[in-house]
Short mmCIF file of C-alpha atoms in Angstrom, two decimals:
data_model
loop_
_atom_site.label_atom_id
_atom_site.label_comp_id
_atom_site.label_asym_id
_atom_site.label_seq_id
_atom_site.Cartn_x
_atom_site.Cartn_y
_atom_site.Cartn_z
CA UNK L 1 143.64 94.81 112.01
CA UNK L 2 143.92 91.23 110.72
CA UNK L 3 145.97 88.82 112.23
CA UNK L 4 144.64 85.72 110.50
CA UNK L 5 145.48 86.92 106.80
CA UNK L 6 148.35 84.32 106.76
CA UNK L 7 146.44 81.43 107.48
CA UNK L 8 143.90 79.72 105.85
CA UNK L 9 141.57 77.24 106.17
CA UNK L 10 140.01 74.83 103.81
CA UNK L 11 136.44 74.90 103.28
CA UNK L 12 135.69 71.04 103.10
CA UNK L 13 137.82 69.86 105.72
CA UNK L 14 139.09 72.82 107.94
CA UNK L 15 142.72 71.98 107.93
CA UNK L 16 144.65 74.66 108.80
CA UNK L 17 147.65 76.21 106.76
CA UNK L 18 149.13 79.40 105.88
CA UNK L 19 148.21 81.04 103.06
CA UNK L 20 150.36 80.93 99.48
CA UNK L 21 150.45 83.57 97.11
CA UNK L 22 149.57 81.96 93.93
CA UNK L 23 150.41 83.62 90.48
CA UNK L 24 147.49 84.36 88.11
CA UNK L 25 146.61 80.83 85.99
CA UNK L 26 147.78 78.76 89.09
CA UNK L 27 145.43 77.12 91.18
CA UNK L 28 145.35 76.08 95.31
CA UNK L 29 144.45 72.75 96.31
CA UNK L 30 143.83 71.35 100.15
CA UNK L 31 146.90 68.96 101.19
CA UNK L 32 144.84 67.00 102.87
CA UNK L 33 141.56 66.86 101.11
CA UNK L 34 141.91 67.94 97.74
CA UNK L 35 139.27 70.73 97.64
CA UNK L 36 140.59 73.61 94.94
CA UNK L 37 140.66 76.61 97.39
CA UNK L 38 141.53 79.14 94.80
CA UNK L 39 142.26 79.84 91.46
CA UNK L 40 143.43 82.75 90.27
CA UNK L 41 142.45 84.26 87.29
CA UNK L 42 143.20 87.18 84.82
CA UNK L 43 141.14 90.23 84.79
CA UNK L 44 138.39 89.06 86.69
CA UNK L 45 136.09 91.96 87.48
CA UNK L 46 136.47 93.51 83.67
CA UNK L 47 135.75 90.15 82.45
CA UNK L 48 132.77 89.80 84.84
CA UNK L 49 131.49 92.87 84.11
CA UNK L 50 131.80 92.92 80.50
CA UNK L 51 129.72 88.93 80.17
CA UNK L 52 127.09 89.66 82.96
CA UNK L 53 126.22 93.05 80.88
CA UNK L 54 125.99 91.10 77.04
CA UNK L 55 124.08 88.21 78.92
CA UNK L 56 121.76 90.80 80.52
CA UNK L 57 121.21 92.32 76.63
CA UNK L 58 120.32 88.92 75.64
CA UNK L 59 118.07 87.95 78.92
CA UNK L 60 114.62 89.50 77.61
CA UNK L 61 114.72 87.91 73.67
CA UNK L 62 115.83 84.82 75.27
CA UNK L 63 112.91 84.19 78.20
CA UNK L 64 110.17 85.54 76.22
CA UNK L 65 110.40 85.09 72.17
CA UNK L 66 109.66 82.24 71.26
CA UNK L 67 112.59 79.09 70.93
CA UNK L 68 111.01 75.83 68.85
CA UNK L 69 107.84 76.16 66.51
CA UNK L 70 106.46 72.79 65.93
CA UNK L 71 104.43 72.14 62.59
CA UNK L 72 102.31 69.01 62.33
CA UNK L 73 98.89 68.41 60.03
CA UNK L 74 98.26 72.40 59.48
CA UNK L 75 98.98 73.47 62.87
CA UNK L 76 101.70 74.92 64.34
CA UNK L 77 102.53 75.78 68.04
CA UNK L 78 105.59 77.80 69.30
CA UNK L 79 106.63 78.67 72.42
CA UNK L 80 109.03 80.62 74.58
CA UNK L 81 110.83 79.69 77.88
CA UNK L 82 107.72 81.96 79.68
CA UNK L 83 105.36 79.53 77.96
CA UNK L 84 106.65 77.17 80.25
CA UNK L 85 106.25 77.99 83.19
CA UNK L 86 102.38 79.34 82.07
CA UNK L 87 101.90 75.87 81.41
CA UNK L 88 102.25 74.71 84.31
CA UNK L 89 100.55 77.24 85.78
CA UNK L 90 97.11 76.49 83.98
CA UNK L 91 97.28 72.70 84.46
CA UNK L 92 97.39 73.62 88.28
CA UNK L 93 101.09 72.01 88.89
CA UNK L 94 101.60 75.27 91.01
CA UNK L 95 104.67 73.93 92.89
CA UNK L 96 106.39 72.87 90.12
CA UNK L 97 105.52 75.99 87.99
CA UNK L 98 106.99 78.40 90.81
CA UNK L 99 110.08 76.03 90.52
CA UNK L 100 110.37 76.14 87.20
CA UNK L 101 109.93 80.30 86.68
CA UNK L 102 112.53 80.66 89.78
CA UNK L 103 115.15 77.84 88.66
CA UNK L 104 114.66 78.91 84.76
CA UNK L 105 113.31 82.57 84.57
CA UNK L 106 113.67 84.50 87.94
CA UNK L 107 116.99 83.20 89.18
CA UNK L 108 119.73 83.72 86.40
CA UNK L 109 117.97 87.50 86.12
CA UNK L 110 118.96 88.18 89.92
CA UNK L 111 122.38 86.69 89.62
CA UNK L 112 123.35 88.16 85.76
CA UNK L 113 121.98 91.42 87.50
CA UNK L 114 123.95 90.89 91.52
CA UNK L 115 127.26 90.25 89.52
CA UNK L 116 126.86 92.94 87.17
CA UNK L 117 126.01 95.10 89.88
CA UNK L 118 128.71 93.83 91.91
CA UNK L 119 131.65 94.04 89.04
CA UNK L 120 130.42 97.74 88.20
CA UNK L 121 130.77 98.89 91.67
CA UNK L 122 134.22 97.30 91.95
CA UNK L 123 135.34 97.94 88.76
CA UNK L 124 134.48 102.27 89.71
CA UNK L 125 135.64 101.63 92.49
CA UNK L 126 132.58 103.06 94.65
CA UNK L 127 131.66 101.49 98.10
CA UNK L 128 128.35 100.89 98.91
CA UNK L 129 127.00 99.36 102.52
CA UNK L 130 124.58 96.56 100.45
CA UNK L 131 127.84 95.27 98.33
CA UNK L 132 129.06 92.55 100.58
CA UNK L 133 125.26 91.18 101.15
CA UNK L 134 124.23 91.46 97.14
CA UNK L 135 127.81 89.72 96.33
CA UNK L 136 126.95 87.19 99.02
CA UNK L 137 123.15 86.71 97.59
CA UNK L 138 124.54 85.79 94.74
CA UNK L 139 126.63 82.59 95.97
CA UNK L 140 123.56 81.12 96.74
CA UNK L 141 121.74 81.44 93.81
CA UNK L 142 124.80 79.52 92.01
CA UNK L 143 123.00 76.21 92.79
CA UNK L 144 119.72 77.52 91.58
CA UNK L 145 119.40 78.93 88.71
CA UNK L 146 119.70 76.02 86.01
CA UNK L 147 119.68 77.73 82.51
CA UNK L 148 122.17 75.19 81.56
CA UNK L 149 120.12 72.13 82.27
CA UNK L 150 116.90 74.08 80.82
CA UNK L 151 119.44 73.63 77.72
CA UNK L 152 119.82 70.21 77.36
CA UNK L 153 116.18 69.73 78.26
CA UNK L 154 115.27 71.89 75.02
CA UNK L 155 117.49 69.39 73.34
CA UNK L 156 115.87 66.39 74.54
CA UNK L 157 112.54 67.62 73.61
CA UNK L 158 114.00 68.74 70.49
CA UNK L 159 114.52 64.67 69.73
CA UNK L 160 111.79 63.88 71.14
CA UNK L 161 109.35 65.93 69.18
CA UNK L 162 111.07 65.56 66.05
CA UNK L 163 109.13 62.21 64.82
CA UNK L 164 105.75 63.66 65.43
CA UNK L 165 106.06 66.84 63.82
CA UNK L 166 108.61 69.60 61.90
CA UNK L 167 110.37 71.67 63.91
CA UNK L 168 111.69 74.90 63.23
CA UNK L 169 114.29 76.76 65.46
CA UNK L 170 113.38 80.59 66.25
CA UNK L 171 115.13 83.65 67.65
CA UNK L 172 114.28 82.78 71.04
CA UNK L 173 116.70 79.67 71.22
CA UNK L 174 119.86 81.53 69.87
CA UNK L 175 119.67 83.60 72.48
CA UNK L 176 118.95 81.21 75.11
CA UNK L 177 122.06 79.53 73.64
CA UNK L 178 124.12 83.22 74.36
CA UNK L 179 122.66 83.26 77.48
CA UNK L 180 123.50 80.19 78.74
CA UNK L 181 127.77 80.42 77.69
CA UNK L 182 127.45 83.87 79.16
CA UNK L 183 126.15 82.69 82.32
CA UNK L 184 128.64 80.18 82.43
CA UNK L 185 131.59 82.25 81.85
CA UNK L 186 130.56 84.64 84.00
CA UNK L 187 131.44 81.67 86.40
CA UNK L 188 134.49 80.56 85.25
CA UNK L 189 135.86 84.30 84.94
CA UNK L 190 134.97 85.09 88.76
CA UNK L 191 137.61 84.77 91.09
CA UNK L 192 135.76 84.80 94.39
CA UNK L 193 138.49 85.59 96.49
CA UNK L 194 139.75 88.59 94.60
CA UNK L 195 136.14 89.92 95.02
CA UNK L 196 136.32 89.64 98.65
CA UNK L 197 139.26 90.75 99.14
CA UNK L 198 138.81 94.15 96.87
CA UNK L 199 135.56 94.67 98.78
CA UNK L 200 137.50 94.16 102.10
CA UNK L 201 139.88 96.55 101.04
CA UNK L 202 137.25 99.09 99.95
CA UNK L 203 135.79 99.06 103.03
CA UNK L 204 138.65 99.87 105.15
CA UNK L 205 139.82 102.78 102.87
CA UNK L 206 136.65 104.04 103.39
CA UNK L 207 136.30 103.46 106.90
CA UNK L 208 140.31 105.57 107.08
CA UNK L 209 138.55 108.54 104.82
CA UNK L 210 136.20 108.95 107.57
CA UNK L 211 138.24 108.57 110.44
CA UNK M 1 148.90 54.92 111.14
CA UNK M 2 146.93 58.35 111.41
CA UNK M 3 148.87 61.80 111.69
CA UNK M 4 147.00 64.27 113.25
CA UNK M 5 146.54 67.48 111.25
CA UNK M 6 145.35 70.60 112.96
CA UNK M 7 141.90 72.37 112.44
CA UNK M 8 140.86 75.99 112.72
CA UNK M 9 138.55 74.75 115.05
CA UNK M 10 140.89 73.30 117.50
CA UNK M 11 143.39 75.82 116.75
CA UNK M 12 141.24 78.97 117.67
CA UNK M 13 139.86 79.93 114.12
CA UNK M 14 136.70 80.03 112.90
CA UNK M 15 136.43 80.43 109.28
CA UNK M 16 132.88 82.18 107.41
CA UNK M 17 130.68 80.12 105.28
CA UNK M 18 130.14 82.58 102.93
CA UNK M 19 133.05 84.50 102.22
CA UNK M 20 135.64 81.79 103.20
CA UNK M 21 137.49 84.59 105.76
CA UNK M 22 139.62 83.07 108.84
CA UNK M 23 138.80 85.01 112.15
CA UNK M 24 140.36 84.43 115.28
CA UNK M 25 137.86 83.26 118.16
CA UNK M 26 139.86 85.26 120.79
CA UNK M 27 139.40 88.54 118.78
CA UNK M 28 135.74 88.18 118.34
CA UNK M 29 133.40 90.02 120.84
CA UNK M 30 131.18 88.07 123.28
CA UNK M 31 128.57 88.34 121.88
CA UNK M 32 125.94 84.90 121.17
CA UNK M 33 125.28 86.33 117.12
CA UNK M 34 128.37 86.42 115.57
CA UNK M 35 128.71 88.06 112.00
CA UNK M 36 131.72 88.06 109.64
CA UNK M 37 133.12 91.62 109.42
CA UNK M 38 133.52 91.15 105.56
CA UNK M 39 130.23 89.98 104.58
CA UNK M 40 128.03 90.54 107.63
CA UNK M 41 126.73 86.19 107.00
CA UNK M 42 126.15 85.16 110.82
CA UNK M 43 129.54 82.53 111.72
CA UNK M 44 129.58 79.56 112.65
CA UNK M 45 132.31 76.81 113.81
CA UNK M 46 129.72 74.06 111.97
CA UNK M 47 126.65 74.72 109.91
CA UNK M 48 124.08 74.28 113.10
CA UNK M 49 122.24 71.16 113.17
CA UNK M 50 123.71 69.81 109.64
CA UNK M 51 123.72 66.32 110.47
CA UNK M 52 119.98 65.91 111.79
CA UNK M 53 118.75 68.50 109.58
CA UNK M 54 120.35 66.45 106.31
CA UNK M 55 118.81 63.17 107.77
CA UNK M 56 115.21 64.79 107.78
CA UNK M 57 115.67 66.10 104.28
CA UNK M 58 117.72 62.52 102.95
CA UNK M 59 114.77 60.72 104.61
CA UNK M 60 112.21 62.95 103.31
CA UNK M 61 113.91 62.65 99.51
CA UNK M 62 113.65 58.55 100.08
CA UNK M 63 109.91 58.08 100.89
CA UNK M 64 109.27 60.93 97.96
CA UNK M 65 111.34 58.88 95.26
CA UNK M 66 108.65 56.13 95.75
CA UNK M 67 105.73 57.75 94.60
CA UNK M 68 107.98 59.74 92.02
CA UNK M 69 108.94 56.33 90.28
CA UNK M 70 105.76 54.63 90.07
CA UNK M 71 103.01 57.40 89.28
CA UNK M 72 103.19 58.80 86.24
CA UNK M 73 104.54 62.03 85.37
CA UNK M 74 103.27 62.70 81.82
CA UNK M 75 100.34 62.33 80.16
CA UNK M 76 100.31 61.99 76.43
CA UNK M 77 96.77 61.81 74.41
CA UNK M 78 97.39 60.77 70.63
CA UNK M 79 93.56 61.12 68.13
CA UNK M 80 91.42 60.63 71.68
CA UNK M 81 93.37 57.87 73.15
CA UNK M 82 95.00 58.68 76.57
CA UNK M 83 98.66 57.33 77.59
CA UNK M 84 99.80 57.81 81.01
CA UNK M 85 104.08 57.46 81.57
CA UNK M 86 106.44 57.02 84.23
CA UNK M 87 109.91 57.78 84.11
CA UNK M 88 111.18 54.08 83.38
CA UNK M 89 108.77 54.21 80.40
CA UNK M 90 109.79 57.32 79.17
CA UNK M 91 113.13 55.77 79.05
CA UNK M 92 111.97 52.49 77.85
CA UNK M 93 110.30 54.14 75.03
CA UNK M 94 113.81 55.84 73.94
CA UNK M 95 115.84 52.49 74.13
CA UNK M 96 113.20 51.39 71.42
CA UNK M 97 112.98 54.18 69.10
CA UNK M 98 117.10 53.39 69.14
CA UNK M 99 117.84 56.92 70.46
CA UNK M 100 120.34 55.43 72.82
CA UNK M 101 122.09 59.10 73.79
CA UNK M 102 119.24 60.43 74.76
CA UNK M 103 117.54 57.33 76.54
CA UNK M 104 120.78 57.47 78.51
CA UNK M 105 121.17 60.71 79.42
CA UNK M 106 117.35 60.84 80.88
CA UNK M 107 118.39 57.36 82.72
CA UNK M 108 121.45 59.30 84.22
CA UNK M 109 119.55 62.55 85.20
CA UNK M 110 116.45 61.56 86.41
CA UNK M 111 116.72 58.11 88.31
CA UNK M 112 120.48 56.91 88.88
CA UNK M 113 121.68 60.70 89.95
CA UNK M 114 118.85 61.16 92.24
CA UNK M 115 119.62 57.87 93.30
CA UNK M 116 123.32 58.00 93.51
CA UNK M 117 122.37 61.41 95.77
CA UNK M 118 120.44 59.93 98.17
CA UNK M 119 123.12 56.82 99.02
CA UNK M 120 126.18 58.70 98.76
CA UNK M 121 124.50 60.97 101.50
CA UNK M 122 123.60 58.28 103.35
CA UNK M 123 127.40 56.96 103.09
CA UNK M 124 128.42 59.99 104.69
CA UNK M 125 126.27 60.49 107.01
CA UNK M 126 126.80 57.06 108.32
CA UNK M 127 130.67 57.38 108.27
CA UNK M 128 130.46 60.35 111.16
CA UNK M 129 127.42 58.66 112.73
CA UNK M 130 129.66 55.25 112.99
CA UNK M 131 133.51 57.32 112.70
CA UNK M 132 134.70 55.37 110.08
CA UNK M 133 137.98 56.84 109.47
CA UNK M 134 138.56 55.68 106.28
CA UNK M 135 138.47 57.10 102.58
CA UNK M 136 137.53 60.61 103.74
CA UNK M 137 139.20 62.36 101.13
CA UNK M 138 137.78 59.79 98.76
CA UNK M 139 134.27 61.13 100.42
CA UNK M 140 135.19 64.16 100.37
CA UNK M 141 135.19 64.28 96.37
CA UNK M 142 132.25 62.58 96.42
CA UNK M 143 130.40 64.96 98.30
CA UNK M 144 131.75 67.84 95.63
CA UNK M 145 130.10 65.81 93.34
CA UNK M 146 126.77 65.56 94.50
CA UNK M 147 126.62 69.00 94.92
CA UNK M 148 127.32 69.37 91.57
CA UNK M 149 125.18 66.75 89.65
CA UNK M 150 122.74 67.95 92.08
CA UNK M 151 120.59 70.44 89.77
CA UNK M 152 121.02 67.79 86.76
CA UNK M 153 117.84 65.91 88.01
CA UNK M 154 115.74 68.74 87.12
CA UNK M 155 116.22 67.72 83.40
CA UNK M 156 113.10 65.75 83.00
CA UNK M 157 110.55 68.36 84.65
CA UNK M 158 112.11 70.53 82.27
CA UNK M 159 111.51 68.21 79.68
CA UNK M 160 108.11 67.87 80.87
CA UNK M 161 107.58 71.65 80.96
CA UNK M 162 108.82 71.77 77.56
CA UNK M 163 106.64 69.22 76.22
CA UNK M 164 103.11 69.68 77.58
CA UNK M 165 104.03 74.11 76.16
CA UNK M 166 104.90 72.62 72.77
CA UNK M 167 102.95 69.75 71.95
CA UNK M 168 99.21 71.44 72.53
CA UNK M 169 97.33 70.35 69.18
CA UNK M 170 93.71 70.24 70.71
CA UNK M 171 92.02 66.66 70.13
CA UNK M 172 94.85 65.73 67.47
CA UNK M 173 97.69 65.55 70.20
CA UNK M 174 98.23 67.05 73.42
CA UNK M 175 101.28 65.97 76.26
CA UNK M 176 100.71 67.45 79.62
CA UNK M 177 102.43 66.91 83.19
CA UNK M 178 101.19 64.19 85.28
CA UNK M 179 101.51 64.02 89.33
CA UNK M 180 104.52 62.43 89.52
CA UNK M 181 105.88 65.74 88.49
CA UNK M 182 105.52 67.47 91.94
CA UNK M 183 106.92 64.20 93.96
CA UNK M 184 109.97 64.34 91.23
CA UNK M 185 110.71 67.75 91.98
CA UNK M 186 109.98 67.51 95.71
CA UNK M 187 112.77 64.84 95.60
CA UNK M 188 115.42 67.01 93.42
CA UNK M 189 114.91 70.23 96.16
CA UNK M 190 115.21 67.77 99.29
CA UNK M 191 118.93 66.37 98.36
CA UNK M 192 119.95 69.71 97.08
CA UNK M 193 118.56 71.43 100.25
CA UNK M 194 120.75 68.11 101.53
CA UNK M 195 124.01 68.81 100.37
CA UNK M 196 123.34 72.58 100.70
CA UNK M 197 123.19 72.18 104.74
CA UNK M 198 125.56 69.40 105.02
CA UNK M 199 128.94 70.68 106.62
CA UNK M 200 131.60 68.87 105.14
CA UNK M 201 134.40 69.70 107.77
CA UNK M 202 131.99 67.26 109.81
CA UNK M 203 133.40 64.00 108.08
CA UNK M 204 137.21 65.13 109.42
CA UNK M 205 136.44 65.99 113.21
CA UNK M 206 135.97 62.70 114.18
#
């Protein structure tokens, strides 16, 4: 069926080379290039599966209560990550308010959501025909979803609004905070490979079942 | 001297974009649409058209930085009077206040990454225009690294975002987004979309 399993070839350069088993905590790296090609890592769809799901509990309280209340001269003004993006939207910056509700709002939802999805079906081991394209869907929203740079942006503001009036920290920005390390584990406990390679298998036990 | 390492390409292989899986060429049907039989992502020797596609976009995320740098991008009114601020400004007004950290982290994110983007793409792409042979793996990192710092730049519309939501006291003071914000952005999308369709295996053909 597959005559190319002992070979590999590096994404970043294409070089050619037979494929090493590595042990779980080691890590691959191109000869020629450098590029990490794999890293294997411990328990990978469990772990997946069990940091998507808390990240998906903490999703709603995090986009939509409130994160900063600022109190100056009487008046005080909160708002939540949704906020934001409404802001936008009512001083006409349409393009940028569609960027930031899909980079900051829409995004990590569709990827917590594809890898939880993903991890579950794995994990119970049932086949579905939409797995490979939902796992694949959600390599490409790795670039864009940016909850970790919405992060340091609350920070900055943070400073920046700090000599013009009090501000006071609400619910909303703890769980952002959640959010955020979940998100990122979720990254650093996915071993990409393994995915595949489970999926692959899945796929041609199924296809002997039928046969 | 230069020792000749094998690629899939020459070698018969084709390997997926997506899911990383090696397929032999031989094996394949004849067919003009390919797919990968793991994760059904049309194949591909190269990404098509990556190099004139990524000098369109690099080109595009030049003339854009112009306008992005020298219109403002927030407006700030304080009791009635009305302040307009670029990005240097912005980080001007930090170096003054003495909130060095932060003056240098917006200085990083939103003008020398974008920056450091656009001529490290413009590196590479003149290395396989010209086949330069040398420092490709040296290129190679830097390429992983503009995909990475890539999303960084959206810091200040965040910011920005952030800003004109919170500070929204009526007459007293009010911050709100400026154009500059949509040329910014338009900038940060182009050299991601840029490293995004740029095929690194390109840099080694040659």
């Amino acid at each position: 069926m597959n005559p190319s399993n002992h070979l590999t070839a590096c994404p970043a350069c294409d070089l050619l080379m037979e494929t090493i088993s590595i042990k779980q905590g080691e890590k691959a790296v191109c000869p020629r290039c450098e590029t990490l090609l794999r890293q294997a890592k411990t328990h990978s769809i469990t772990k997946v599966l069990a940091i998507t799901s808390s990240a998906l509990i903490a999703y709603i309280p995090a986009i939509f209560t409130p994160l900063l209340t600022l109190k100056t001269m009487g008046l005080a003004q909160s708002g939540s990550i949704f906020d934001t993006f409404l802001s936008f939207y009512h001083q006409k910056y349409y393009f940028v308010a569609v960027l930031v509700f899909v980079t900051s709002i829409f995004f990590p939802l569709l990827k917590l959501s594809l890898l939880f999805f993903v991890s579950l079906q794995l994990k119970i081991g049932v086949y579905s025909r939409s797995l490979p394209l939902l796992f694949r869907i959600s390599h490409y929203l790795d670039e864009w979803g940016m909850p970790d740079v919405y992060l340091i942006a609350v920070c900055v503001s943070i400073i920046k609004v700090s000599n013009l009036a009090t501000v006071e920290y609400n619910i909303g920005l703890f769980c952002f905070i959640f959010l955020v390390f979940m998100t990122r584990a979720s990254v650093s406990a996915l071993d990409t490979h393994l995915f595949w390679n489970t999926i692959e298998n899945m796929k041609k036990k199924l296809r002997h079942i039928k046969k | 001297m230069i020792v000749t390492k094998p690629s899939a390409m020459s070698a018969g292989y084709l390997s997926c974009h997506d899911c990383g899986k090696l397929l032999q060429v031989k094996l394949l049907p004849n067919r003009s649409a390919l797919c990968c039989p793991r994760c059904y992502a049309s194949v591909h020797f190269r990404k098509p058209h990556s190099i004139s596609k990524v000098w369109a976009l690099v080109i595009t995320a030049m003339i854009l930085f112009i306008p992005a740098n020298i219109l403002p991008i927030m407006r700030v009114d304080f009791l009635g009077v009305v302040d307009y601020s670029t990005i240097m400004d912005g980080i001007i007004y930090f170096f003054h206040e003495k909130e060095y950290g932060i003056g240098l982290i917006i200085l990083i994110a939103s003008v020398l990454v974008p920056l450091f983007k656009i001529i490290g793409m413009l590196i590479i792409l003149l290395t396989i225009k010209f086949k330069w042979r040398r420092g490709l793996r040296h290129k190679t990192a830097m390429f992983h690294f503009i995909e990475f710092i890539g999303r960084w730049s959206m810091l200040d519309v965040f910011v920005i975002a952030l800003m004109s939501c919170l500070v929204d006291f009526g007459r007293i003071s009010s911050t709100m987004a400026a154009p500059a914000v949509t040329y910014f952005s338009s900038v940060v999308i182009c050299t991601m979309f840029a490293a995004l369709t740029f095929d690194s295996r390109l840099l080694w053909d040659a």
